[in-house]
């Protein structure tokens, strides 16, 4: 039975790690079959609903970014609710 080829460029980092671990522990052929069985049993992520709050923030801020009146540096920000206002502070790492 010919082995089915796995397109590793479409896999996530976690899936690649699992594939490599299976190949290292039981060999390439058995590891590939076990990985394909595991992958077929995983739920599809395409049905996940987008975060409504994140979508609202993007829709509000994107026109300002395109106009050049707003820049968001690396590292991101935290948004909190304050007394009648929104508090924006740099995210801590």
PDB file of C-alpha atoms in Angstrom:
ATOM      1  CA  UNK A   1       0.000   0.000   0.000  1.00  0.00           C
ATOM      2  CA  UNK A   2       1.627   3.307  -1.069  1.00  0.00           C
ATOM      3  CA  UNK A   3       1.971   5.900   1.653  1.00  0.00           C
ATOM      4  CA  UNK A   4      -0.065   9.090   1.301  1.00  0.00           C
ATOM      5  CA  UNK A   5       2.081  12.224   1.065  1.00  0.00           C
ATOM      6  CA  UNK A   6       1.612  14.914   3.707  1.00  0.00           C
ATOM      7  CA  UNK A   7       1.882  18.533   2.567  1.00  0.00           C
ATOM      8  CA  UNK A   8       3.889  19.941   5.473  1.00  0.00           C
ATOM      9  CA  UNK A   9       3.613  23.534   4.227  1.00  0.00           C
ATOM     10  CA  UNK A  10      -0.096  23.614   5.123  1.00  0.00           C
ATOM     11  CA  UNK A  11       0.377  22.326   8.679  1.00  0.00           C
ATOM     12  CA  UNK A  12       0.506  24.499  11.775  1.00  0.00           C
ATOM     13  CA  UNK A  13       3.557  24.550  14.022  1.00  0.00           C
ATOM     14  CA  UNK A  14       1.823  22.299  16.558  1.00  0.00           C
ATOM     15  CA  UNK A  15       0.845  19.810  13.848  1.00  0.00           C
ATOM     16  CA  UNK A  16       4.422  19.716  12.513  1.00  0.00           C
ATOM     17  CA  UNK A  17       5.743  19.020  16.014  1.00  0.00           C
ATOM     18  CA  UNK A  18       3.268  16.172  16.445  1.00  0.00           C
ATOM     19  CA  UNK A  19       4.202  14.722  13.045  1.00  0.00           C
ATOM     20  CA  UNK A  20       7.919  14.866  13.850  1.00  0.00           C
ATOM     21  CA  UNK A  21       7.373  13.281  17.264  1.00  0.00           C
ATOM     22  CA  UNK A  22       5.402  10.418  15.733  1.00  0.00           C
ATOM     23  CA  UNK A  23       8.010   9.881  13.023  1.00  0.00           C
ATOM     24  CA  UNK A  24      10.809   9.839  15.605  1.00  0.00           C
ATOM     25  CA  UNK A  25       9.043   7.434  17.935  1.00  0.00           C
ATOM     26  CA  UNK A  26       7.599   4.823  15.539  1.00  0.00           C
ATOM     27  CA  UNK A  27       9.235   5.473  12.172  1.00  0.00           C
ATOM     28  CA  UNK A  28       8.261   7.462   9.102  1.00  0.00           C
ATOM     29  CA  UNK A  29       5.658   5.172   7.536  1.00  0.00           C
ATOM     30  CA  UNK A  30       3.758   4.270  10.708  1.00  0.00           C
ATOM     31  CA  UNK A  31       4.132   7.823  12.022  1.00  0.00           C
ATOM     32  CA  UNK A  32       2.612   9.270   8.837  1.00  0.00           C
ATOM     33  CA  UNK A  33      -0.352   6.882   9.023  1.00  0.00           C
ATOM     34  CA  UNK A  34      -0.890   7.652  12.719  1.00  0.00           C
ATOM     35  CA  UNK A  35      -0.678  11.389  12.045  1.00  0.00           C
ATOM     36  CA  UNK A  36      -3.225  11.188   9.205  1.00  0.00           C
ATOM     37  CA  UNK A  37      -5.594   9.219  11.459  1.00  0.00           C
ATOM     38  CA  UNK A  38      -5.166  11.815  14.218  1.00  0.00           C
ATOM     39  CA  UNK A  39      -5.563  14.729  11.794  1.00  0.00           C
ATOM     40  CA  UNK A  40      -8.796  13.326  10.373  1.00  0.00           C
ATOM     41  CA  UNK A  41     -10.243  13.024  13.889  1.00  0.00           C
ATOM     42  CA  UNK A  42      -9.584  16.713  14.708  1.00  0.00           C
ATOM     43  CA  UNK A  43     -12.456  19.204  14.338  1.00  0.00           C
ATOM     44  CA  UNK A  44     -12.154  21.720  11.518  1.00  0.00           C
ATOM     45  CA  UNK A  45     -11.226  25.237  12.640  1.00  0.00           C
ATOM     46  CA  UNK A  46     -13.015  26.873   9.699  1.00  0.00           C
ATOM     47  CA  UNK A  47     -16.331  26.904  11.569  1.00  0.00           C
ATOM     48  CA  UNK A  48     -15.038  29.103  14.381  1.00  0.00           C
ATOM     49  CA  UNK A  49     -16.929  32.371  14.656  1.00  0.00           C
ATOM     50  CA  UNK A  50     -14.825  35.560  14.665  1.00  0.00           C
ATOM     51  CA  UNK A  51     -14.638  37.626  17.838  1.00  0.00           C
ATOM     52  CA  UNK A  52     -17.254  40.387  17.507  1.00  0.00           C
ATOM     53  CA  UNK A  53     -15.370  42.815  19.767  1.00  0.00           C
ATOM     54  CA  UNK A  54     -12.128  42.383  17.821  1.00  0.00           C
ATOM     55  CA  UNK A  55     -14.006  42.926  14.568  1.00  0.00           C
ATOM     56  CA  UNK A  56     -15.558  46.131  15.927  1.00  0.00           C
ATOM     57  CA  UNK A  57     -12.154  47.440  17.037  1.00  0.00           C
ATOM     58  CA  UNK A  58     -10.592  46.685  13.649  1.00  0.00           C
ATOM     59  CA  UNK A  59     -13.483  48.289  11.758  1.00  0.00           C
ATOM     60  CA  UNK A  60     -13.184  51.413  13.908  1.00  0.00           C
ATOM     61  CA  UNK A  61      -9.406  51.817  13.843  1.00  0.00           C
ATOM     62  CA  UNK A  62      -8.561  50.712  10.294  1.00  0.00           C
ATOM     63  CA  UNK A  63      -9.730  53.942   8.574  1.00  0.00           C
ATOM     64  CA  UNK A  64      -7.566  55.971  11.001  1.00  0.00           C
ATOM     65  CA  UNK A  65      -4.560  53.778  10.250  1.00  0.00           C
ATOM     66  CA  UNK A  66      -5.073  54.190   6.493  1.00  0.00           C
ATOM     67  CA  UNK A  67      -5.302  57.982   6.873  1.00  0.00           C
ATOM     68  CA  UNK A  68      -2.023  57.993   8.790  1.00  0.00           C
ATOM     69  CA  UNK A  69      -3.504  59.620  11.897  1.00  0.00           C
ATOM     70  CA  UNK A  70      -3.016  56.494  14.021  1.00  0.00           C
ATOM     71  CA  UNK A  71      -0.003  54.226  14.346  1.00  0.00           C
ATOM     72  CA  UNK A  72       0.183  51.116  16.472  1.00  0.00           C
ATOM     73  CA  UNK A  73       3.759  50.242  17.492  1.00  0.00           C
ATOM     74  CA  UNK A  74       4.936  46.696  18.039  1.00  0.00           C
ATOM     75  CA  UNK A  75       3.986  45.049  21.299  1.00  0.00           C
ATOM     76  CA  UNK A  76       0.305  45.949  21.225  1.00  0.00           C
ATOM     77  CA  UNK A  77      -1.957  47.605  23.727  1.00  0.00           C
ATOM     78  CA  UNK A  78      -4.428  46.655  26.412  1.00  0.00           C
ATOM     79  CA  UNK A  79      -7.864  48.253  26.386  1.00  0.00           C
ATOM     80  CA  UNK A  80      -9.737  48.651  29.663  1.00  0.00           C
ATOM     81  CA  UNK A  81     -12.959  50.317  30.628  1.00  0.00           C
ATOM     82  CA  UNK A  82     -12.668  53.279  32.918  1.00  0.00           C
ATOM     83  CA  UNK A  83     -15.192  55.694  34.386  1.00  0.00           C
ATOM     84  CA  UNK A  84     -16.888  56.916  31.241  1.00  0.00           C
ATOM     85  CA  UNK A  85     -13.805  56.374  29.080  1.00  0.00           C
ATOM     86  CA  UNK A  86     -11.525  53.760  27.583  1.00  0.00           C
ATOM     87  CA  UNK A  87      -8.033  53.352  29.026  1.00  0.00           C
ATOM     88  CA  UNK A  88      -5.331  52.374  26.537  1.00  0.00           C
ATOM     89  CA  UNK A  89      -1.948  51.274  27.873  1.00  0.00           C
ATOM     90  CA  UNK A  90       1.048  49.424  26.384  1.00  0.00           C
ATOM     91  CA  UNK A  91       0.974  45.664  26.844  1.00  0.00           C
ATOM     92  CA  UNK A  92       3.572  44.257  29.225  1.00  0.00           C
ATOM     93  CA  UNK A  93       5.674  41.331  28.135  1.00  0.00           C
TER      94      UNK A  93
END
